[in-house]
Every structure is written in structure tokens, then in C-alpha cells.
Amino acid sequence: MDAEEEISRRLALLRTEHRDLDAAISALGDLPQPDQLQIARLKKRKLRIKDEISLLGDTLIPDIIA
């Protein structure tokens, strides 16, 4: 497996985890007394995953110098 395929596979896993975290945050927020600390932790993790997705995406798509 080459590096590009590995990055694509990792991106797919991260995107799935990002969607799952979004669903978990939403479900926790719908509770009568949501755990704000847990929600904050999940949001922070979701942001880290978003940053990693962005970074990996940038490695797959090279910059075009005009």
C-alpha cells in the first residue's frame, strides 16, 4: 500500500470518527441535564480531529503556485 492510499484510509476513518463525535455531542446535549464537561471534552477532540483531517487533506492535494 502506498502512502497516498494510507492517507486516504486514515482520512476516511477520521471523518467517520468526526461524524460520530458530532452525533454523541448532539445526543448529550439533548439530555435533561447534559454533562457540560463531557461535551466540552468531545468538542475539543472533534476540533483536533478536524485539524488532522485538514492537515492530511493538504498533503494529498499539493499547492498550485500561480
PDB file of N, CA, C and O in Angstrom:
ATOM      1  N   MET A   1       0.849  -1.175   0.000  1.00  0.00           N
ATOM      2  CA  MET A   1       0.000   0.000   0.000  1.00  0.00           C
ATOM      3  C   MET A   1       0.895   1.238   0.000  1.00  0.00           C
ATOM      4  O   MET A   1       1.799   1.353   0.804  1.00  0.00           O
ATOM      5  N   ASP A   2       0.615   2.162  -0.903  1.00  0.00           N
ATOM      6  CA  ASP A   2       1.462   3.351  -0.946  1.00  0.00           C
ATOM      7  C   ASP A   2       0.968   4.402   0.053  1.00  0.00           C
ATOM      8  O   ASP A   2      -0.087   4.269   0.671  1.00  0.00           O
ATOM      9  N   ALA A   3       1.754   5.434   0.216  1.00  0.00           N
ATOM     10  CA  ALA A   3       1.480   6.457   1.225  1.00  0.00           C
ATOM     11  C   ALA A   3       0.164   7.180   0.963  1.00  0.00           C
ATOM     12  O   ALA A   3      -0.575   7.494   1.909  1.00  0.00           O
ATOM     13  N   GLU A   4      -0.140   7.434  -0.305  1.00  0.00           N
ATOM     14  CA  GLU A   4      -1.375   8.151  -0.634  1.00  0.00           C
ATOM     15  C   GLU A   4      -2.615   7.337  -0.239  1.00  0.00           C
ATOM     16  O   GLU A   4      -3.578   7.892   0.284  1.00  0.00           O
ATOM     17  N   GLU A   5      -2.562   6.032  -0.450  1.00  0.00           N
ATOM     18  CA  GLU A   5      -3.675   5.168  -0.058  1.00  0.00           C
ATOM     19  C   GLU A   5      -3.812   5.135   1.466  1.00  0.00           C
ATOM     20  O   GLU A   5      -4.932   5.139   1.986  1.00  0.00           O
ATOM     21  N   GLU A   6      -2.691   5.098   2.149  1.00  0.00           N
ATOM     22  CA  GLU A   6      -2.705   5.092   3.610  1.00  0.00           C
ATOM     23  C   GLU A   6      -3.322   6.382   4.150  1.00  0.00           C
ATOM     24  O   GLU A   6      -4.125   6.350   5.092  1.00  0.00           O
ATOM     25  N   ILE A   7      -2.961   7.506   3.562  1.00  0.00           N
ATOM     26  CA  ILE A   7      -3.515   8.792   3.988  1.00  0.00           C
ATOM     27  C   ILE A   7      -5.012   8.833   3.711  1.00  0.00           C
ATOM     28  O   ILE A   7      -5.800   9.287   4.553  1.00  0.00           O
ATOM     29  N   SER A   8      -5.422   8.346   2.559  1.00  0.00           N
ATOM     30  CA  SER A   8      -6.846   8.321   2.218  1.00  0.00           C
ATOM     31  C   SER A   8      -7.635   7.454   3.193  1.00  0.00           C
ATOM     32  O   SER A   8      -8.741   7.811   3.604  1.00  0.00           O
ATOM     33  N   ARG A   9      -7.059   6.318   3.562  1.00  0.00           N
ATOM     34  CA  ARG A   9      -7.718   5.424   4.512  1.00  0.00           C
ATOM     35  C   ARG A   9      -7.831   6.089   5.882  1.00  0.00           C
ATOM     36  O   ARG A   9      -8.873   6.033   6.532  1.00  0.00           O
ATOM     37  N   ARG A  10      -6.768   6.745   6.305  1.00  0.00           N
ATOM     38  CA  ARG A  10      -6.773   7.458   7.595  1.00  0.00           C
ATOM     39  C   ARG A  10      -7.797   8.594   7.574  1.00  0.00           C
ATOM     40  O   ARG A  10      -8.508   8.817   8.554  1.00  0.00           O
ATOM     41  N   LEU A  11      -7.890   9.305   6.448  1.00  0.00           N
ATOM     42  CA  LEU A  11      -8.870  10.385   6.320  1.00  0.00           C
ATOM     43  C   LEU A  11     -10.291   9.849   6.460  1.00  0.00           C
ATOM     44  O   LEU A  11     -11.128  10.469   7.120  1.00  0.00           O
ATOM     45  N   ALA A  12     -10.565   8.729   5.840  1.00  0.00           N
ATOM     46  CA  ALA A  12     -11.902   8.133   5.929  1.00  0.00           C
ATOM     47  C   ALA A  12     -12.241   7.780   7.372  1.00  0.00           C
ATOM     48  O   ALA A  12     -13.358   8.037   7.845  1.00  0.00           O
ATOM     49  N   LEU A  13     -11.276   7.206   8.088  1.00  0.00           N
ATOM     50  CA  LEU A  13     -11.502   6.850   9.491  1.00  0.00           C
ATOM     51  C   LEU A  13     -11.735   8.098  10.352  1.00  0.00           C
ATOM     52  O   LEU A  13     -12.625   8.117  11.212  1.00  0.00           O
ATOM     53  N   LEU A  14     -10.953   9.134  10.102  1.00  0.00           N
ATOM     54  CA  LEU A  14     -11.103  10.370  10.875  1.00  0.00           C
ATOM     55  C   LEU A  14     -12.441  11.040  10.593  1.00  0.00           C
ATOM     56  O   LEU A  14     -13.088  11.564  11.517  1.00  0.00           O
ATOM     57  N   ARG A  15     -12.870  11.027   9.349  1.00  0.00           N
ATOM     58  CA  ARG A  15     -14.168  11.631   9.007  1.00  0.00           C
ATOM     59  C   ARG A  15     -15.311  10.878   9.679  1.00  0.00           C
ATOM     60  O   ARG A  15     -16.271  11.492  10.153  1.00  0.00           O
ATOM     61  N   THR A  16     -15.195   9.568   9.737  1.00  0.00           N
ATOM     62  CA  THR A  16     -16.220   8.768  10.416  1.00  0.00           C
ATOM     63  C   THR A  16     -16.245   9.087  11.904  1.00  0.00           C
ATOM     64  O   THR A  16     -17.316   9.282  12.487  1.00  0.00           O
ATOM     65  N   GLU A  17     -15.065   9.162  12.512  1.00  0.00           N
ATOM     66  CA  GLU A  17     -14.987   9.496  13.935  1.00  0.00           C
ATOM     67  C   GLU A  17     -15.533  10.895  14.199  1.00  0.00           C
ATOM     68  O   GLU A  17     -16.224  11.130  15.193  1.00  0.00           O
ATOM     69  N   HIS A  18     -15.264  11.830  13.304  1.00  0.00           N
ATOM     70  CA  HIS A  18     -15.748  13.199  13.439  1.00  0.00           C
ATOM     71  C   HIS A  18     -17.279  13.222  13.430  1.00  0.00           C
ATOM     72  O   HIS A  18     -17.907  13.892  14.259  1.00  0.00           O
ATOM     73  N   ARG A  19     -17.888  12.474  12.506  1.00  0.00           N
ATOM     74  CA  ARG A  19     -19.357  12.390  12.445  1.00  0.00           C
ATOM     75  C   ARG A  19     -19.923  11.732  13.701  1.00  0.00           C
ATOM     76  O   ARG A  19     -20.944  12.171  14.238  1.00  0.00           O
ATOM     77  N   ASP A  20     -19.250  10.689  14.177  1.00  0.00           N
ATOM     78  CA  ASP A  20     -19.697  10.002  15.387  1.00  0.00           C
ATOM     79  C   ASP A  20     -19.647  10.930  16.600  1.00  0.00           C
ATOM     80  O   ASP A  20     -20.552  10.917  17.445  1.00  0.00           O
ATOM     81  N   LEU A  21     -18.589  11.711  16.693  1.00  0.00           N
ATOM     82  CA  LEU A  21     -18.481  12.659  17.800  1.00  0.00           C
ATOM     83  C   LEU A  21     -19.582  13.712  17.716  1.00  0.00           C
ATOM     84  O   LEU A  21     -20.152  14.106  18.739  1.00  0.00           O
ATOM     85  N   ASP A  22     -19.897  14.156  16.520  1.00  0.00           N
ATOM     86  CA  ASP A  22     -20.966  15.124  16.332  1.00  0.00           C
ATOM     87  C   ASP A  22     -22.295  14.556  16.836  1.00  0.00           C
ATOM     88  O   ASP A  22     -23.048  15.240  17.537  1.00  0.00           O
ATOM     89  N   ALA A  23     -22.557  13.305  16.508  1.00  0.00           N
ATOM     90  CA  ALA A  23     -23.786  12.650  16.963  1.00  0.00           C
ATOM     91  C   ALA A  23     -23.787  12.496  18.481  1.00  0.00           C
ATOM     92  O   ALA A  23     -24.818  12.714  19.141  1.00  0.00           O
ATOM     93  N   ALA A  24     -22.642  12.143  19.060  1.00  0.00           N
ATOM     94  CA  ALA A  24     -22.550  11.979  20.512  1.00  0.00           C
ATOM     95  C   ALA A  24     -22.770  13.308  21.235  1.00  0.00           C
ATOM     96  O   ALA A  24     -23.468  13.366  22.255  1.00  0.00           O
ATOM     97  N   ILE A  25     -22.185  14.365  20.708  1.00  0.00           N
ATOM     98  CA  ILE A  25     -22.350  15.692  21.305  1.00  0.00           C
ATOM     99  C   ILE A  25     -23.809  16.108  21.254  1.00  0.00           C
ATOM    100  O   ILE A  25     -24.371  16.620  22.226  1.00  0.00           O
ATOM    101  N   SER A  26     -24.440  15.863  20.126  1.00  0.00           N
ATOM    102  CA  SER A  26     -25.849  16.201  19.970  1.00  0.00           C
ATOM    103  C   SER A  26     -26.715  15.409  20.944  1.00  0.00           C
ATOM    104  O   SER A  26     -27.617  15.958  21.580  1.00  0.00           O
ATOM    105  N   ALA A  27     -26.438  14.117  21.080  1.00  0.00           N
ATOM    106  CA  ALA A  27     -27.215  13.268  21.984  1.00  0.00           C
ATOM    107  C   ALA A  27     -27.035  13.714  23.432  1.00  0.00           C
ATOM    108  O   ALA A  27     -28.006  13.757  24.203  1.00  0.00           O
ATOM    109  N   LEU A  28     -25.806  14.041  23.817  1.00  0.00           N
ATOM    110  CA  LEU A  28     -25.565  14.507  25.186  1.00  0.00           C
ATOM    111  C   LEU A  28     -26.261  15.835  25.449  1.00  0.00           C
ATOM    112  O   LEU A  28     -26.752  16.084  26.546  1.00  0.00           O
ATOM    113  N   GLY A  29     -26.287  16.683  24.429  1.00  0.00           N
ATOM    114  CA  GLY A  29     -26.936  17.982  24.586  1.00  0.00           C
ATOM    115  C   GLY A  29     -28.442  17.876  24.741  1.00  0.00           C
ATOM    116  O   GLY A  29     -29.076  18.765  25.316  1.00  0.00           O
ATOM    117  N   ASP A  30     -29.020  16.787  24.257  1.00  0.00           N
ATOM    118  CA  ASP A  30     -30.466  16.588  24.344  1.00  0.00           C
ATOM    119  C   ASP A  30     -30.917  16.008  25.680  1.00  0.00           C
ATOM    120  O   ASP A  30     -32.117  15.922  25.941  1.00  0.00           O
ATOM    121  N   LEU A  31     -29.984  15.603  26.516  1.00  0.00           N
ATOM    122  CA  LEU A  31     -30.339  15.055  27.825  1.00  0.00           C
ATOM    123  C   LEU A  31     -30.921  16.148  28.718  1.00  0.00           C
ATOM    124  O   LEU A  31     -30.588  17.335  28.563  1.00  0.00           O
ATOM    125  N   PRO A  32     -31.773  15.752  29.670  1.00  0.00           N
ATOM    126  CA  PRO A  32     -32.352  16.763  30.584  1.00  0.00           C
ATOM    127  C   PRO A  32     -31.293  17.564  31.343  1.00  0.00           C
ATOM    128  O   PRO A  32     -31.426  18.766  31.513  1.00  0.00           O
ATOM    129  N   GLN A  33     -30.240  16.890  31.792  1.00  0.00           N
ATOM    130  CA  GLN A  33     -29.130  17.583  32.441  1.00  0.00           C
ATOM    131  C   GLN A  33     -27.839  17.142  31.777  1.00  0.00           C
ATOM    132  O   GLN A  33     -27.156  16.217  32.246  1.00  0.00           O
ATOM    133  N   PRO A  34     -27.472  17.809  30.685  1.00  0.00           N
ATOM    134  CA  PRO A  34     -26.268  17.383  29.955  1.00  0.00           C
ATOM    135  C   PRO A  34     -24.993  17.609  30.774  1.00  0.00           C
ATOM    136  O   PRO A  34     -24.892  18.562  31.540  1.00  0.00           O
ATOM    137  N   ASP A  35     -24.046  16.707  30.595  1.00  0.00           N
ATOM    138  CA  ASP A  35     -22.748  16.802  31.251  1.00  0.00           C
ATOM    139  C   ASP A  35     -21.882  17.753  30.428  1.00  0.00           C
ATOM    140  O   ASP A  35     -21.315  17.368  29.407  1.00  0.00           O
ATOM    141  N   GLN A  36     -21.811  18.998  30.884  1.00  0.00           N
ATOM    142  CA  GLN A  36     -21.097  20.030  30.126  1.00  0.00           C
ATOM    143  C   GLN A  36     -19.611  19.736  29.989  1.00  0.00           C
ATOM    144  O   GLN A  36     -19.005  20.054  28.971  1.00  0.00           O
ATOM    145  N   LEU A  37     -19.023  19.131  30.994  1.00  0.00           N
ATOM    146  CA  LEU A  37     -17.598  18.798  30.938  1.00  0.00           C
ATOM    147  C   LEU A  37     -17.346  17.748  29.857  1.00  0.00           C
ATOM    148  O   LEU A  37     -16.412  17.867  29.067  1.00  0.00           O
ATOM    149  N   GLN A  38     -18.192  16.725  29.823  1.00  0.00           N
ATOM    150  CA  GLN A  38     -18.048  15.687  28.804  1.00  0.00           C
ATOM    151  C   GLN A  38     -18.262  16.269  27.401  1.00  0.00           C
ATOM    152  O   GLN A  38     -17.526  15.941  26.475  1.00  0.00           O
ATOM    153  N   ILE A  39     -19.240  17.132  27.262  1.00  0.00           N
ATOM    154  CA  ILE A  39     -19.499  17.773  25.965  1.00  0.00           C
ATOM    155  C   ILE A  39     -18.288  18.599  25.533  1.00  0.00           C
ATOM    156  O   ILE A  39     -17.876  18.553  24.376  1.00  0.00           O
ATOM    157  N   ALA A  40     -17.711  19.348  26.467  1.00  0.00           N
ATOM    158  CA  ALA A  40     -16.534  20.167  26.157  1.00  0.00           C
ATOM    159  C   ALA A  40     -15.363  19.298  25.718  1.00  0.00           C
ATOM    160  O   ALA A  40     -14.647  19.640  24.768  1.00  0.00           O
ATOM    161  N   ARG A  41     -15.172  18.153  26.389  1.00  0.00           N
ATOM    162  CA  ARG A  41     -14.082  17.244  26.009  1.00  0.00           C
ATOM    163  C   ARG A  41     -14.295  16.686  24.610  1.00  0.00           C
ATOM    164  O   ARG A  41     -13.350  16.573  23.826  1.00  0.00           O
ATOM    165  N   LEU A  42     -15.536  16.305  24.316  1.00  0.00           N
ATOM    166  CA  LEU A  42     -15.839  15.764  22.989  1.00  0.00           C
ATOM    167  C   LEU A  42     -15.650  16.823  21.903  1.00  0.00           C
ATOM    168  O   LEU A  42     -15.136  16.528  20.819  1.00  0.00           O
ATOM    169  N   LYS A  43     -16.047  18.054  22.191  1.00  0.00           N
ATOM    170  CA  LYS A  43     -15.869  19.136  21.219  1.00  0.00           C
ATOM    171  C   LYS A  43     -14.389  19.401  20.965  1.00  0.00           C
ATOM    172  O   LYS A  43     -13.981  19.638  19.825  1.00  0.00           O
ATOM    173  N   LYS A  44     -13.594  19.353  22.019  1.00  0.00           N
ATOM    174  CA  LYS A  44     -12.151  19.574  21.875  1.00  0.00           C
ATOM    175  C   LYS A  44     -11.532  18.461  21.026  1.00  0.00           C
ATOM    176  O   LYS A  44     -10.708  18.723  20.143  1.00  0.00           O
ATOM    177  N   ARG A  45     -11.942  17.221  21.287  1.00  0.00           N
ATOM    178  CA  ARG A  45     -11.450  16.089  20.496  1.00  0.00           C
ATOM    179  C   ARG A  45     -11.885  16.218  19.038  1.00  0.00           C
ATOM    180  O   ARG A  45     -11.117  15.951  18.113  1.00  0.00           O
ATOM    181  N   LYS A  46     -13.112  16.665  18.834  1.00  0.00           N
ATOM    182  CA  LYS A  46     -13.638  16.855  17.479  1.00  0.00           C
ATOM    183  C   LYS A  46     -12.814  17.911  16.727  1.00  0.00           C
ATOM    184  O   LYS A  46     -12.506  17.739  15.548  1.00  0.00           O
ATOM    185  N   LEU A  47     -12.427  18.974  17.405  1.00  0.00           N
ATOM    186  CA  LEU A  47     -11.600  20.011  16.776  1.00  0.00           C
ATOM    187  C   LEU A  47     -10.209  19.480  16.417  1.00  0.00           C
ATOM    188  O   LEU A  47      -9.676  19.800  15.352  1.00  0.00           O
ATOM    189  N   ARG A  48      -9.638  18.656  17.297  1.00  0.00           N
ATOM    190  CA  ARG A  48      -8.329  18.058  16.984  1.00  0.00           C
ATOM    191  C   ARG A  48      -8.428  17.161  15.754  1.00  0.00           C
ATOM    192  O   ARG A  48      -7.536  17.162  14.900  1.00  0.00           O
ATOM    193  N   ILE A  49      -9.502  16.412  15.670  1.00  0.00           N
ATOM    194  CA  ILE A  49      -9.702  15.541  14.513  1.00  0.00           C
ATOM    195  C   ILE A  49      -9.889  16.381  13.250  1.00  0.00           C
ATOM    196  O   ILE A  49      -9.332  16.063  12.196  1.00  0.00           O
ATOM    197  N   LYS A  50     -10.634  17.470  13.358  1.00  0.00           N
ATOM    198  CA  LYS A  50     -10.829  18.352  12.206  1.00  0.00           C
ATOM    199  C   LYS A  50      -9.493  18.921  11.722  1.00  0.00           C
ATOM    200  O   LYS A  50      -9.237  18.990  10.520  1.00  0.00           O
ATOM    201  N   ASP A  51      -8.643  19.312  12.658  1.00  0.00           N
ATOM    202  CA  ASP A  51      -7.316  19.822  12.300  1.00  0.00           C
ATOM    203  C   ASP A  51      -6.485  18.752  11.600  1.00  0.00           C
ATOM    204  O   ASP A  51      -5.795  19.034  10.614  1.00  0.00           O
ATOM    205  N   GLU A  52      -6.562  17.520  12.104  1.00  0.00           N
ATOM    206  CA  GLU A  52      -5.799  16.434  11.486  1.00  0.00           C
ATOM    207  C   GLU A  52      -6.332  16.123  10.089  1.00  0.00           C
ATOM    208  O   GLU A  52      -5.569  15.874   9.160  1.00  0.00           O
ATOM    209  N   ILE A  53      -7.661  16.169   9.932  1.00  0.00           N
ATOM    210  CA  ILE A  53      -8.267  15.958   8.614  1.00  0.00           C
ATOM    211  C   ILE A  53      -7.764  17.019   7.639  1.00  0.00           C
ATOM    212  O   ILE A  53      -7.392  16.716   6.508  1.00  0.00           O
ATOM    213  N   SER A  54      -7.747  18.244   8.091  1.00  0.00           N
ATOM    214  CA  SER A  54      -7.280  19.345   7.252  1.00  0.00           C
ATOM    215  C   SER A  54      -5.813  19.157   6.866  1.00  0.00           C
ATOM    216  O   SER A  54      -5.432  19.340   5.704  1.00  0.00           O
ATOM    217  N   LEU A  55      -4.995  18.788   7.823  1.00  0.00           N
ATOM    218  CA  LEU A  55      -3.571  18.582   7.577  1.00  0.00           C
ATOM    219  C   LEU A  55      -3.331  17.448   6.583  1.00  0.00           C
ATOM    220  O   LEU A  55      -2.545  17.589   5.638  1.00  0.00           O
ATOM    221  N   LEU A  56      -4.015  16.325   6.786  1.00  0.00           N
ATOM    222  CA  LEU A  56      -3.855  15.188   5.878  1.00  0.00           C
ATOM    223  C   LEU A  56      -4.404  15.513   4.485  1.00  0.00           C
ATOM    224  O   LEU A  56      -3.827  15.097   3.481  1.00  0.00           O
ATOM    225  N   GLY A  57      -5.501  16.246   4.436  1.00  0.00           N
ATOM    226  CA  GLY A  57      -6.059  16.649   3.154  1.00  0.00           C
ATOM    227  C   GLY A  57      -5.090  17.516   2.375  1.00  0.00           C
ATOM    228  O   GLY A  57      -4.976  17.398   1.142  1.00  0.00           O
ATOM    229  N   ASP A  58      -4.379  18.372   3.084  1.00  0.00           N
ATOM    230  CA  ASP A  58      -3.394  19.244   2.434  1.00  0.00           C
ATOM    231  C   ASP A  58      -2.219  18.442   1.861  1.00  0.00           C
ATOM    232  O   ASP A  58      -1.628  18.831   0.866  1.00  0.00           O
ATOM    233  N   THR A  59      -1.900  17.320   2.485  1.00  0.00           N
ATOM    234  CA  THR A  59      -0.801  16.510   1.959  1.00  0.00           C
ATOM    235  C   THR A  59      -1.203  15.780   0.688  1.00  0.00           C
ATOM    236  O   THR A  59      -0.365  15.489  -0.153  1.00  0.00           O
ATOM    237  N   LEU A  60      -2.501  15.483   0.555  1.00  0.00           N
ATOM    238  CA  LEU A  60      -2.978  14.794  -0.652  1.00  0.00           C
ATOM    239  C   LEU A  60      -3.126  15.746  -1.836  1.00  0.00           C
ATOM    240  O   LEU A  60      -2.935  15.365  -2.980  1.00  0.00           O
ATOM    241  N   ILE A  61      -3.494  16.993  -1.544  1.00  0.00           N
ATOM    242  CA  ILE A  61      -3.709  17.970  -2.607  1.00  0.00           C
ATOM    243  C   ILE A  61      -2.566  18.965  -2.566  1.00  0.00           C
ATOM    244  O   ILE A  61      -2.501  19.820  -1.688  1.00  0.00           O
ATOM    245  N   PRO A  62      -1.647  18.861  -3.511  1.00  0.00           N
ATOM    246  CA  PRO A  62      -0.490  19.783  -3.493  1.00  0.00           C
ATOM    247  C   PRO A  62      -0.912  21.217  -3.812  1.00  0.00           C
ATOM    248  O   PRO A  62      -1.899  21.447  -4.536  1.00  0.00           O
ATOM    249  N   ASP A  63      -0.181  22.158  -3.253  1.00  0.00           N
ATOM    250  CA  ASP A  63      -0.434  23.569  -3.541  1.00  0.00           C
ATOM    251  C   ASP A  63      -0.078  23.848  -4.996  1.00  0.00           C
ATOM    252  O   ASP A  63       0.946  23.394  -5.508  1.00  0.00           O
ATOM    253  N   ILE A  64      -0.906  24.657  -5.636  1.00  0.00           N
ATOM    254  CA  ILE A  64      -0.637  25.078  -7.007  1.00  0.00           C
ATOM    255  C   ILE A  64      -0.113  26.515  -6.949  1.00  0.00           C
ATOM    256  O   ILE A  64      -0.808  27.415  -6.492  1.00  0.00           O
ATOM    257  N   ILE A  65       1.099  26.689  -7.385  1.00  0.00           N
ATOM    258  CA  ILE A  65       1.694  28.015  -7.373  1.00  0.00           C
ATOM    259  C   ILE A  65       1.351  28.698  -8.690  1.00  0.00           C
ATOM    260  O   ILE A  65       1.698  28.217  -9.770  1.00  0.00           O
ATOM    261  N   ALA A  66       0.646  29.802  -8.580  1.00  0.00           N
ATOM    262  CA  ALA A  66       0.213  30.511  -9.795  1.00  0.00           C
ATOM    263  C   ALA A  66       1.223  31.546 -10.203  1.00  0.00           C
ATOM    264  O   ALA A  66       1.980  32.073  -9.480  1.00  0.00           O
TER     265      ALA A  66
END
